Backbone as a chain_set.jsonl record, in Angstrom:
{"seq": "XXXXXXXXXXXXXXXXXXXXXXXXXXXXXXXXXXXXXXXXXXXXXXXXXXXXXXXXXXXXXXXXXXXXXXXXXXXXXXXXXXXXXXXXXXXXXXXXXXXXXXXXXXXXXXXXXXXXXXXXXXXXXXXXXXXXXXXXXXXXXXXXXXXXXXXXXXXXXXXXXXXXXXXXXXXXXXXXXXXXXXXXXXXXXXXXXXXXXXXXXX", "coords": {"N": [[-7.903, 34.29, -24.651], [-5.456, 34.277, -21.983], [-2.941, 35.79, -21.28], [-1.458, 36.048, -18.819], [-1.97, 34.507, -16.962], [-1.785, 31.748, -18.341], [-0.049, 28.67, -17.797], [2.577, 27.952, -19.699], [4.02, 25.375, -20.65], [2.464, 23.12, -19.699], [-0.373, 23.81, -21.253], [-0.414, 24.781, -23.319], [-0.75, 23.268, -26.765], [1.58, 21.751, -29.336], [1.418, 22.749, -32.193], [0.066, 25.404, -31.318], [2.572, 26.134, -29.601], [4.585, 26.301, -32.219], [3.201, 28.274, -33.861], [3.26, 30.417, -32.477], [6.315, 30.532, -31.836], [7.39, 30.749, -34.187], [5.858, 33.306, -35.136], [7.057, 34.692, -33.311], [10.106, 34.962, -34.591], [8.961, 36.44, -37.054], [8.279, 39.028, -36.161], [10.336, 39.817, -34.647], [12.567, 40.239, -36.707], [11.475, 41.855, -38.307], [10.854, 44.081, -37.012], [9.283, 45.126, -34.205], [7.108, 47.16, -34.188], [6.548, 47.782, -36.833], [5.637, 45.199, -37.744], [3.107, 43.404, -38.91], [-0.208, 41.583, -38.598], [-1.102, 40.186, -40.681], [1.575, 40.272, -42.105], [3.235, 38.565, -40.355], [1.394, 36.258, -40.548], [1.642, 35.825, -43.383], [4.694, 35.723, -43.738], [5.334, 33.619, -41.623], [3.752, 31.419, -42.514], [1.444, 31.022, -40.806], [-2.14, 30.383, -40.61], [-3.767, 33.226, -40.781], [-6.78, 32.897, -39.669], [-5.888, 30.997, -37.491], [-4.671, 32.874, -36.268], [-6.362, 35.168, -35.691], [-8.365, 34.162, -34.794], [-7.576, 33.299, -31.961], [-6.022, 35.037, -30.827], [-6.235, 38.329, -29.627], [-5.176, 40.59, -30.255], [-2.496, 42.214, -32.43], [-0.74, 43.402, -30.466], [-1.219, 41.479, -28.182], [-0.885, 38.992, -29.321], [1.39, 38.901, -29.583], [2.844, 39.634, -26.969], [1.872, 37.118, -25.564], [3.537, 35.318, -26.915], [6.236, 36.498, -26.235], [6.14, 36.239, -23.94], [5.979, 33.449, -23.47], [8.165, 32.141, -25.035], [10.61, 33.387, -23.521], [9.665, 31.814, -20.904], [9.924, 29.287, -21.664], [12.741, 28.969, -21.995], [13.641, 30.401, -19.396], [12.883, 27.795, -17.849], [14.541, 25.542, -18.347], [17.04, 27.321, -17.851], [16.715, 27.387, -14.861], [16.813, 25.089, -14.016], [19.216, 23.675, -13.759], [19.901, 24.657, -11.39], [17.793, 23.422, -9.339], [19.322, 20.846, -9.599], [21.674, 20.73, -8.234], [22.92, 20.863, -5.119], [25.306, 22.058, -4.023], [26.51, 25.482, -4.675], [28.426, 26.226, -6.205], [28.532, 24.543, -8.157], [25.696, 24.254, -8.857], [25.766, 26.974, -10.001], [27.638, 26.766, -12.328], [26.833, 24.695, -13.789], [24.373, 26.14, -14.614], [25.346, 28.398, -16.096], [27.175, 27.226, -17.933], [24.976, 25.815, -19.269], [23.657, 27.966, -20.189], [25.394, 28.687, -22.262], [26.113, 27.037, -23.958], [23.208, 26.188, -25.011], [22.957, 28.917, -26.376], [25.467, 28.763, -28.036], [24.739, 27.151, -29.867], [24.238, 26.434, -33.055], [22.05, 25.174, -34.221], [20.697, 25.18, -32.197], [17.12, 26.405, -31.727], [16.866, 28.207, -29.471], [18.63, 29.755, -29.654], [19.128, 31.199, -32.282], [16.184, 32.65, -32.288], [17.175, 34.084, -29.984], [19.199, 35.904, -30.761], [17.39, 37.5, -32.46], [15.937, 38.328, -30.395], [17.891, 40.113, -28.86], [18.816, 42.309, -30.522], [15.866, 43.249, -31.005], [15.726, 44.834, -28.718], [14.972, 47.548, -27.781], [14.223, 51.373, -26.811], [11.405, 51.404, -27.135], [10.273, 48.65, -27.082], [8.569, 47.846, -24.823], [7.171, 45.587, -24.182], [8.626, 43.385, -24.701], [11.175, 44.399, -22.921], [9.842, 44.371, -20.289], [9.27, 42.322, -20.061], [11.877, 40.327, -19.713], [13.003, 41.694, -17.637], [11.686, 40.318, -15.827], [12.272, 37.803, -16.217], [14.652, 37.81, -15.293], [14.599, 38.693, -12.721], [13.682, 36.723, -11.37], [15.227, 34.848, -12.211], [17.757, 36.125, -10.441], [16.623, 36.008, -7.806], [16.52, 33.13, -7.58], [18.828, 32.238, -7.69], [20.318, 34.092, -5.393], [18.501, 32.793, -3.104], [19.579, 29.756, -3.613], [22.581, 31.152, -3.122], [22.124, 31.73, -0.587], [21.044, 29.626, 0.621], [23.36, 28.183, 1.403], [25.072, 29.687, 2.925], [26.313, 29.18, 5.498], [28.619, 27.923, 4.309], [30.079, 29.704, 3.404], [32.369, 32.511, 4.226], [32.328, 35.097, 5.925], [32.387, 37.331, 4.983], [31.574, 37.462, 3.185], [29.519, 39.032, 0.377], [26.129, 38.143, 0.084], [24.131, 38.84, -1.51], [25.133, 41.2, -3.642], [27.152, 39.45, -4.712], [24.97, 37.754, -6.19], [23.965, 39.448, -7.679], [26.709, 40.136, -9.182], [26.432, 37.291, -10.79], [24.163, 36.759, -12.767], [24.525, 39.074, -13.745], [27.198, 37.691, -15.443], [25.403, 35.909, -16.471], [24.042, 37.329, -18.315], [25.817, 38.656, -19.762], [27.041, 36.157, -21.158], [24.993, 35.157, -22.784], [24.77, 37.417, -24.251], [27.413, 37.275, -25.279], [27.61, 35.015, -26.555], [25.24, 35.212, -28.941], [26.301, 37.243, -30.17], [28.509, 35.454, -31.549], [30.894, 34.754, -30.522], [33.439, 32.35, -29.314], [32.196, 29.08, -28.044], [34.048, 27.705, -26.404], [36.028, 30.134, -25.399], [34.16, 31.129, -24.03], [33.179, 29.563, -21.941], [35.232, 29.556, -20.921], [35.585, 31.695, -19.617], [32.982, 31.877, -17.837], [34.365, 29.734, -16.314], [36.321, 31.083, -15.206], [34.789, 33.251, -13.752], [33.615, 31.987, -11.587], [35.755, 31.511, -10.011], [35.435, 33.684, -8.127], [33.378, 33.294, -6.618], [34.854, 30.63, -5.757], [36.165, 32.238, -3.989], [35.584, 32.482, -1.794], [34.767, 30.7, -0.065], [34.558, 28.816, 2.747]], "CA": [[-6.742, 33.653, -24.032], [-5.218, 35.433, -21.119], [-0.938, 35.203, -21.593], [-0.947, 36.435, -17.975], [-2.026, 33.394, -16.546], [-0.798, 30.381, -18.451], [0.92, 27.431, -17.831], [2.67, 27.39, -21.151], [4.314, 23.572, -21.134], [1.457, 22.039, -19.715], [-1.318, 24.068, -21.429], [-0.387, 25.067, -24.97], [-0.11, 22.312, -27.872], [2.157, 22.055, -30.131], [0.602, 23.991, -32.754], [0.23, 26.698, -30.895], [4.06, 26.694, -29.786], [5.173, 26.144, -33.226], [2.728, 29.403, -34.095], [4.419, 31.436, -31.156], [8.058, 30.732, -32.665], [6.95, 30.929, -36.116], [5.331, 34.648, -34.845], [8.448, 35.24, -33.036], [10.651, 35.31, -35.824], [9.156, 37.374, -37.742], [8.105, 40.384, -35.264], [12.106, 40.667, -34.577], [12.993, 40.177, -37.975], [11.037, 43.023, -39.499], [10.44, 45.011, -35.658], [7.603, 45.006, -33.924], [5.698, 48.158, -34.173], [6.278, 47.778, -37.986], [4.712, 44.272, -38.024], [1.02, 43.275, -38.921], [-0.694, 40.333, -38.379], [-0.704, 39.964, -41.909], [3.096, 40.258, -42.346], [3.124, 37.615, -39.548], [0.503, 35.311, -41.56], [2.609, 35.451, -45.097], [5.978, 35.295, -43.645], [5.612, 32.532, -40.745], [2.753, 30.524, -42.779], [0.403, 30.756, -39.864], [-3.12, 31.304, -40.769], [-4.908, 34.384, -39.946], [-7.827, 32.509, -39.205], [-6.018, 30.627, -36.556], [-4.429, 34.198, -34.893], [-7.658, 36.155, -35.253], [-9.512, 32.903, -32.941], [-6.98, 32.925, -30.571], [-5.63, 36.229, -30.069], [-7.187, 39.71, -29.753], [-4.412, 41.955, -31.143], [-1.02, 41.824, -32.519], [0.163, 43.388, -29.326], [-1.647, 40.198, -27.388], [0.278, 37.473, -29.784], [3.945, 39.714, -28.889], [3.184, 39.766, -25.298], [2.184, 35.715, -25.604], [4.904, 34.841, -27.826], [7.381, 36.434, -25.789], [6.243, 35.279, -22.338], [5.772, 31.63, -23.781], [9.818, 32.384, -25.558], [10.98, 33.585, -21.946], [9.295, 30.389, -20.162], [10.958, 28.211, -22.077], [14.283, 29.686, -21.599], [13.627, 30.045, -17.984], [13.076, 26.384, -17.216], [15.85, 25.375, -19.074], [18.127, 27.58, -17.019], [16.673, 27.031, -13.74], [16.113, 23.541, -13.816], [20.301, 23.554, -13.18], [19.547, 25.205, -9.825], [17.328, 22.849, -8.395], [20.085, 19.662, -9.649], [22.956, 21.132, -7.548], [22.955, 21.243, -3.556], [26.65, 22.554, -3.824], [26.187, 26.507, -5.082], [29.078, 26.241, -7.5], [28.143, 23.027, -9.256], [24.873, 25.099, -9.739], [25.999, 27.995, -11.381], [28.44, 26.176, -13.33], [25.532, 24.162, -14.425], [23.634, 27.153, -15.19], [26.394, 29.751, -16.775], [27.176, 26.301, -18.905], [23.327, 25.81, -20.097], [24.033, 29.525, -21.365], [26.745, 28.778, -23.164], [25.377, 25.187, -24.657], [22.121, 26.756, -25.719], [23.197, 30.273, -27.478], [26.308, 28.547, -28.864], [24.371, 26.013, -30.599], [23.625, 27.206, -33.902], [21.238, 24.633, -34.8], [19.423, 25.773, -31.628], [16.098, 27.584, -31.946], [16.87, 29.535, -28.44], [20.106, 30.513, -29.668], [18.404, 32.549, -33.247], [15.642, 33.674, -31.363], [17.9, 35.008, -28.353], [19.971, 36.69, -31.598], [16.612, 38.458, -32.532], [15.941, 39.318, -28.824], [18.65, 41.424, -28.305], [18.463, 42.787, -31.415], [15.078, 43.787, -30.907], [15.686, 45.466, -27.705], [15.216, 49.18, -27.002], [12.758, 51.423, -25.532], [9.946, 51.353, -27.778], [10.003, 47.353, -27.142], [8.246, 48.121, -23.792], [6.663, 44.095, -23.195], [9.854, 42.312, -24.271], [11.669, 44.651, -21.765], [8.902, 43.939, -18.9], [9.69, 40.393, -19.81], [13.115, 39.873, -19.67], [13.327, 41.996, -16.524], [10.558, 39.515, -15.118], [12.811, 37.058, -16.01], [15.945, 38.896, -14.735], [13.868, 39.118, -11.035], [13.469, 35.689, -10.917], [17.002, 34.329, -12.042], [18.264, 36.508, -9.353], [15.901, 35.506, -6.814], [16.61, 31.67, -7.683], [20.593, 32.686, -7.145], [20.131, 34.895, -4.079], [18.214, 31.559, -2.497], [20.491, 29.191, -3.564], [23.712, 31.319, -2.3], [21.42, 32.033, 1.284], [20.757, 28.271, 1.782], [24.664, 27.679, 1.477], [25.603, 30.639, 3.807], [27.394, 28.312, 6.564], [29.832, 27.406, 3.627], [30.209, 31.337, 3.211], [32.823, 32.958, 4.615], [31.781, 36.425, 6.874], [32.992, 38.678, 4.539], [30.965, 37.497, 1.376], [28.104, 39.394, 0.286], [25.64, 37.16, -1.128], [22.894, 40.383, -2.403], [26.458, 41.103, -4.46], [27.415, 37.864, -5.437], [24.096, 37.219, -6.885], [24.226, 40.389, -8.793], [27.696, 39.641, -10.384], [26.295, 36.416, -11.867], [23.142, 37.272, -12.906], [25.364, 39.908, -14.949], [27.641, 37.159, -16.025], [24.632, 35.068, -17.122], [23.437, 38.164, -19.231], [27.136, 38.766, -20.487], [27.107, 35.359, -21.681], [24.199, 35.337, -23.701], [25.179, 38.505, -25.354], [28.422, 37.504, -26.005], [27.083, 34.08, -27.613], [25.217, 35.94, -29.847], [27.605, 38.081, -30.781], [29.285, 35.203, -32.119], [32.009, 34.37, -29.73], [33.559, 30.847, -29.815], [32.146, 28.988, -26.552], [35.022, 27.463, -25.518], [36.23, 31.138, -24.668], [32.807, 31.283, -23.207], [33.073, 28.337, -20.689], [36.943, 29.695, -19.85], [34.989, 33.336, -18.422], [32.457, 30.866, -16.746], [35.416, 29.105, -14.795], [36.874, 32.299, -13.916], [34.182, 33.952, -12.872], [33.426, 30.763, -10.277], [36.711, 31.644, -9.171], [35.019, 34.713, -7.434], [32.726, 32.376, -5.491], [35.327, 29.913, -4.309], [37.477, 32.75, -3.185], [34.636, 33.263, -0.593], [34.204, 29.47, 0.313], [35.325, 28.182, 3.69]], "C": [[-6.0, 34.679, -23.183], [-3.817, 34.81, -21.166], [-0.796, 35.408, -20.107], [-1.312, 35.153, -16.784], [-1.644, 32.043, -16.81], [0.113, 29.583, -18.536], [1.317, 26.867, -18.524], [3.039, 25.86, -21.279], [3.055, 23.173, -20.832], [-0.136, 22.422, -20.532], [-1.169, 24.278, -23.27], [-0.002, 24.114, -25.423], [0.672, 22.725, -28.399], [1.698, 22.556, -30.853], [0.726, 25.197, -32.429], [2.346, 27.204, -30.379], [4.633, 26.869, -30.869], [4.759, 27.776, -33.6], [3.321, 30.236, -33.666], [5.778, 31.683, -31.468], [8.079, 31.312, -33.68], [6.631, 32.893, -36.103], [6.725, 35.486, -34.601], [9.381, 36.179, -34.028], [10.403, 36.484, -36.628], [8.675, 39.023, -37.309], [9.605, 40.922, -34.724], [12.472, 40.549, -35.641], [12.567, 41.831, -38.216], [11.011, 43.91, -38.403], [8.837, 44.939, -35.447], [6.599, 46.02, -34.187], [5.527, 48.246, -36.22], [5.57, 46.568, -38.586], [3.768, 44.223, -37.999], [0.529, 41.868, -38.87], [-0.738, 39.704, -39.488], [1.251, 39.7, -42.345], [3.621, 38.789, -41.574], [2.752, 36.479, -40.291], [1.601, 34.969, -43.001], [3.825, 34.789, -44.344], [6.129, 33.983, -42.595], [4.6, 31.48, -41.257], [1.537, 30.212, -41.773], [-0.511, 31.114, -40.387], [-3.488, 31.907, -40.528], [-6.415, 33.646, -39.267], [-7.501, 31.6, -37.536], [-5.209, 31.673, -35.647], [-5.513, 34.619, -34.252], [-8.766, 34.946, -34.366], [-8.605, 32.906, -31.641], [-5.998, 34.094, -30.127], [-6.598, 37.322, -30.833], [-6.63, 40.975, -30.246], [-3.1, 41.166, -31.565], [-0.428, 42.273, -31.412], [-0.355, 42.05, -27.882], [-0.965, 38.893, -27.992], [1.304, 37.752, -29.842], [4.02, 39.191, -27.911], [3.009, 38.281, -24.969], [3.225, 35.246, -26.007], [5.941, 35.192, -26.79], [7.254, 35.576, -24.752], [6.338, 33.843, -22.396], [7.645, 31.542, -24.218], [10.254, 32.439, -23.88], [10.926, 32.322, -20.791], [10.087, 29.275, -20.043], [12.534, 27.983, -21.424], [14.973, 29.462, -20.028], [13.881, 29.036, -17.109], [14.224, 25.705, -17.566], [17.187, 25.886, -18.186], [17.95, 27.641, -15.558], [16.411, 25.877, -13.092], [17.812, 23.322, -13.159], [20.15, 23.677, -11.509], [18.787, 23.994, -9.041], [18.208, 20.61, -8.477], [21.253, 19.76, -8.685], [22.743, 21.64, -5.919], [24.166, 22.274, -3.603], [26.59, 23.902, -4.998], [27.695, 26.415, -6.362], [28.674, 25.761, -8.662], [26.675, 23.808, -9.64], [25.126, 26.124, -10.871], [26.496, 27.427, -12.557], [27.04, 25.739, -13.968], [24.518, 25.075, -15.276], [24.342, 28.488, -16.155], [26.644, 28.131, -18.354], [26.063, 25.779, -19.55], [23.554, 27.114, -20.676], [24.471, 29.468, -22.247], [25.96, 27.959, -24.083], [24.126, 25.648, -25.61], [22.317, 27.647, -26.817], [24.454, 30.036, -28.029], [25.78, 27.526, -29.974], [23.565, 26.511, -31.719], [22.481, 26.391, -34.618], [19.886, 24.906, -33.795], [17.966, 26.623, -31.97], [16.25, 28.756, -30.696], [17.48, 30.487, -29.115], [19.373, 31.645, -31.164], [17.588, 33.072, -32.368], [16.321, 34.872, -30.49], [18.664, 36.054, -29.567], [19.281, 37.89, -31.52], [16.202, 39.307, -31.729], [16.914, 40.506, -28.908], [18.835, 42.561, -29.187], [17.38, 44.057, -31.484], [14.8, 45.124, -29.553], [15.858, 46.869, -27.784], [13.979, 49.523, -26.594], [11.792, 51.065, -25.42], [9.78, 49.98, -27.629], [9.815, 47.389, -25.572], [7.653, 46.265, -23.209], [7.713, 43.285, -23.055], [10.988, 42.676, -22.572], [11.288, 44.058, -20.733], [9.355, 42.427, -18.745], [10.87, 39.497, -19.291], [13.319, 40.199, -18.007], [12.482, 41.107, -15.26], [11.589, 38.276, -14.881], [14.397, 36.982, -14.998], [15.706, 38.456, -13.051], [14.3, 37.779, -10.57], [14.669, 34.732, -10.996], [17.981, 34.875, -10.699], [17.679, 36.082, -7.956], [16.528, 34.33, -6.735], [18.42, 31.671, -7.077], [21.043, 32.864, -5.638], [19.993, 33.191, -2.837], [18.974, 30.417, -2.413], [22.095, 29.545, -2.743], [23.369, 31.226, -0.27], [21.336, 30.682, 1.757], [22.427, 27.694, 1.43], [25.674, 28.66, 2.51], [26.241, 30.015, 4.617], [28.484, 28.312, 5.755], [30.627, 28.907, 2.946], [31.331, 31.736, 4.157], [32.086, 34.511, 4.981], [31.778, 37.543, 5.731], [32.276, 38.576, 2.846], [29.41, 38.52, 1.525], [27.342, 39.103, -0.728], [24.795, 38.292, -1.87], [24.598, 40.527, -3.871], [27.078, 39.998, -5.384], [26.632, 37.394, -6.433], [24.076, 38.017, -8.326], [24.759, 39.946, -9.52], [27.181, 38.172, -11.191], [25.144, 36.359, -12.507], [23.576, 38.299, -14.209], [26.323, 39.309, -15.392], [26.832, 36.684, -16.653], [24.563, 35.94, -18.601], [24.624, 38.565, -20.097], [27.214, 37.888, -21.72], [26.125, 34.988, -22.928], [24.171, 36.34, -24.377], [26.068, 38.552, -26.026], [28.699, 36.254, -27.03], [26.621, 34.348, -29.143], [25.26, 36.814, -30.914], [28.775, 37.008, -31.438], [31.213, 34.562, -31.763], [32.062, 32.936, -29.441], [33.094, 30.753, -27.913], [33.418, 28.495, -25.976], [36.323, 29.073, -24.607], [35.332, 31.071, -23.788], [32.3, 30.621, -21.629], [34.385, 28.734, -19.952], [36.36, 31.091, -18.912], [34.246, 32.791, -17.879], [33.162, 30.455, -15.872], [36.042, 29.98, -14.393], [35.885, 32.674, -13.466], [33.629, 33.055, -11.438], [34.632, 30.945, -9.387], [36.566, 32.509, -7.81], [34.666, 33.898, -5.961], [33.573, 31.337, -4.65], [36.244, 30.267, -3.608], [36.538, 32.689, -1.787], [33.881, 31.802, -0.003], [35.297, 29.605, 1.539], [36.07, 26.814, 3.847]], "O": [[-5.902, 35.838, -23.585], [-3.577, 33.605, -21.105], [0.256, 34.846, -19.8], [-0.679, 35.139, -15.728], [-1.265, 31.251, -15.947], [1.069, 29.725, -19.297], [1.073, 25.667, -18.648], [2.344, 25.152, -22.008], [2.404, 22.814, -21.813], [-1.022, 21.568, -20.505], [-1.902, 23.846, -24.16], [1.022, 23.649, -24.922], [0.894, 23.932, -28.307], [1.091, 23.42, -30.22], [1.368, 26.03, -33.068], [3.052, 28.156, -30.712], [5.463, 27.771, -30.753], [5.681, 28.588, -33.671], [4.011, 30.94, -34.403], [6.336, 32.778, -31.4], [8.737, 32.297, -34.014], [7.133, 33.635, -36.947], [7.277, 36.396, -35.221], [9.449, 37.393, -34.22], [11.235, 37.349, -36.901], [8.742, 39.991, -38.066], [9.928, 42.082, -34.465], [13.44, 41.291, -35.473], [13.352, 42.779, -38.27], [11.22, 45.01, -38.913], [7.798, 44.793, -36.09], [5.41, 45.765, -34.381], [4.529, 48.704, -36.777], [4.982, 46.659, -39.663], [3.154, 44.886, -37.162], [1.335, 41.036, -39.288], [-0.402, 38.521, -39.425], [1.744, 38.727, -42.914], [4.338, 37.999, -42.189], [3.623, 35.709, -40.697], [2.122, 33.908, -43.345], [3.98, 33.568, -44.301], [7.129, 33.292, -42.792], [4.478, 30.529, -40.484], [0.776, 29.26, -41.951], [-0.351, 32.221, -40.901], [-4.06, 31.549, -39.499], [-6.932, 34.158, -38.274], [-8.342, 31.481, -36.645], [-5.06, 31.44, -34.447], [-5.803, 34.616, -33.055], [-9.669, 35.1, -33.543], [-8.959, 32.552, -30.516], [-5.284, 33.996, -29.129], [-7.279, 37.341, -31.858], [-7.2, 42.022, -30.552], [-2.72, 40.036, -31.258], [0.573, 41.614, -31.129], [0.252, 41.927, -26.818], [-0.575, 37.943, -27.313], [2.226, 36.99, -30.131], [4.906, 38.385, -27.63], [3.824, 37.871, -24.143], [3.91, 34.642, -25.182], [6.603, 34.237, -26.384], [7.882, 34.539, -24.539], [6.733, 33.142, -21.464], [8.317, 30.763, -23.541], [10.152, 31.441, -23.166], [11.834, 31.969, -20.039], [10.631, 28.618, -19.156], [13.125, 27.172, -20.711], [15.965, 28.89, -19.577], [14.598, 29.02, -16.108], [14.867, 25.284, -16.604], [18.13, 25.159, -17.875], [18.951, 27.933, -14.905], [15.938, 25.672, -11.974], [17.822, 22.802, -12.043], [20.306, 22.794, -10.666], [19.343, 23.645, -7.999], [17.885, 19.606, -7.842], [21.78, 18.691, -8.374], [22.414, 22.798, -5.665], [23.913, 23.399, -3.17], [26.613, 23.559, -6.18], [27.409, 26.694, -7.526], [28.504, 26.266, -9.772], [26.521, 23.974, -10.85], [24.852, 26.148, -12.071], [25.939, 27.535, -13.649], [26.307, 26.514, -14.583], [24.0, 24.775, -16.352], [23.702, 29.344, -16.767], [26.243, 28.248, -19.512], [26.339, 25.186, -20.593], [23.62, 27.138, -21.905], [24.099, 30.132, -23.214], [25.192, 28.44, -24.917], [24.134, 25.455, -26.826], [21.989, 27.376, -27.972], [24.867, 31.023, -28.638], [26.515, 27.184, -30.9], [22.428, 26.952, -31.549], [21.963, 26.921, -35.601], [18.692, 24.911, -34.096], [18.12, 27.652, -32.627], [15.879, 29.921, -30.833], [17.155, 31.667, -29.244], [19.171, 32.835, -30.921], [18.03, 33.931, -31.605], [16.081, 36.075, -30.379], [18.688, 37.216, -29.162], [19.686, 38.938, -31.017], [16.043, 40.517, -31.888], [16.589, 41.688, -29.013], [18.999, 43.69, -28.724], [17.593, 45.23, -31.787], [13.95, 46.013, -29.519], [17.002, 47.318, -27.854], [13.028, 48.841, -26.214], [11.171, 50.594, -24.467], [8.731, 49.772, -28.238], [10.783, 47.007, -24.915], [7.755, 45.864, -22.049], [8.003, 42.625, -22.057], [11.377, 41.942, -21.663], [12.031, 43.283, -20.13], [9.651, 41.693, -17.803], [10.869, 38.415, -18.705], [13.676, 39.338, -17.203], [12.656, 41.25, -14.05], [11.793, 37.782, -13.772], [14.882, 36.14, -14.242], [16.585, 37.972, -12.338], [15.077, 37.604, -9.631], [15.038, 33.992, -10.083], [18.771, 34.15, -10.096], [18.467, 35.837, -7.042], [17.253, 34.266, -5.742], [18.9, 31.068, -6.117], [21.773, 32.172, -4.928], [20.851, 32.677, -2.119], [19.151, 29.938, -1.293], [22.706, 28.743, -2.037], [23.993, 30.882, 0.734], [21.483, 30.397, 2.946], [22.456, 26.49, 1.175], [26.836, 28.362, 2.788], [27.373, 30.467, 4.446], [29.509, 28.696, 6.318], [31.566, 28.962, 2.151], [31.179, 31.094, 5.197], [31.28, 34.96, 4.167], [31.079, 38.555, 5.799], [32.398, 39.256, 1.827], [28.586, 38.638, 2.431], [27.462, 39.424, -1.911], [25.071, 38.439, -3.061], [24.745, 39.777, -4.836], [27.345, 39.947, -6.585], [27.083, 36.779, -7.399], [24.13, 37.615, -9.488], [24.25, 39.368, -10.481], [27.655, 38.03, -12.318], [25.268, 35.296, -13.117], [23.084, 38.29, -15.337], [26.933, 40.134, -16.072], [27.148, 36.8, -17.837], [24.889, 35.487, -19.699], [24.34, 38.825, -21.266], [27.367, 38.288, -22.874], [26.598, 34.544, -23.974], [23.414, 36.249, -25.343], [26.177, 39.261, -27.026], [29.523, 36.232, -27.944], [27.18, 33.986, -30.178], [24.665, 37.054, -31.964], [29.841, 37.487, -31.825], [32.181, 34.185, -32.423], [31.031, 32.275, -29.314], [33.315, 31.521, -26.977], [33.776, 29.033, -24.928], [37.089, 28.986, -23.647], [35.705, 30.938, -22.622], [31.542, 30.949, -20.716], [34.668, 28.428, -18.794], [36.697, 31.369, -17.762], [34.576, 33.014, -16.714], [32.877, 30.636, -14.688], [36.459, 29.922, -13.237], [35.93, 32.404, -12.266], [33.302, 33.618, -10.394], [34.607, 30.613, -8.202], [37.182, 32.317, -6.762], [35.212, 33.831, -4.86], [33.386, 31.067, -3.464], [36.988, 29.603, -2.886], [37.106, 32.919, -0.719], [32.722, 31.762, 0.41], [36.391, 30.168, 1.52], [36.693, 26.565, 4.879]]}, "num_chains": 1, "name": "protein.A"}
């Protein structure tokens, strides 16, 4: 199975996503370089018989697991973007899927995303690659969205800038979810920070 090519919604069963979460869990739980495929197997009930057929290491069912975790996530928060012509009503849309998701404690993003950040430092070299993959492409999706609204821009905005700052609100927001912060604070630093953007509307 090659993680670097598939089309997780339309290609992986359930089963296998359930496996992937189930994996999840417990590779940030315990850390990854201290997990074993075994440790994996006991603690998430997956069989070994159905890892060892369908992956080739424990660092090949991380680097799936996450990118399939990440995917998810992804569509979820860029699906806002392509509902909103009007670049506010996007973000909003998308800074408020942040919130909605990693405040929702019955969520599965929202634990996961706990363990994510959690798990994060150097030695977690694929989740990094991943996030920052994802990172690229949230900003990209931003960038595009502020560029095809540029007429409604005032001269003096700079969208490369603009995109940045929310991009680093997004990532604020999901850290500061996790951390436990009530959303309705969470949605009041969302509507300020929109304030930015419609200082710079015409």
């Amino acid at each position: 199975m090659d993680s670097e090519t598939i089309n997780f919604t339309e290609t992986f069963p359930q089963s296998m996503q359930e496996a992937l979460k189930a994996s999840l869990k417990v590779f940030w739980r315990l850390g990854v370089h201290r997990t074993s495929i075994d440790d994996v197997c006991r603690q998430s009930g997956v069989s070994y018989h159905f890892l060892n057929e369908n992956f080739e290491s424990k660092e090949h069912l991380y680097r799936t697991a996450v990118m399939w975790y990440l995917d998810q996530y992804g569509r979820q928060l860029l699906s806002e973007f392509a509902l909103h012509s009007n670049p506010t009503e996007a973000l909003r849309g998308a800074l408020y899927e942040c919130i909605g998701l990693f405040c929702n404690k019955q969520c599965e993003h929202a634990k996961l995303l706990s363990y994510a950040l959690a798990a994060v430092n150097n030695s977690d070299r694929i989740l990094i690659s991943e996030l920052l993959s994802l990172r690229r492409k949230v900003y990209a999706t931003i960038l595009m969205k502020l560029n095809s609204n540029k007429t409604h821009l005032k001269d003096t905005a700079d969208i490369p800038v603009l995109a940045r700052f929310y991009i680093t609100t997004l990532r604020g927001l999901a850290s500061q979810a996790a951390d436990g912060i009530p959303s309705d604070e969470l949605y009041r630093v969302a509507d300020l920070s929109l304030e930015l953007l419609e200082a710079y509307r015409k």
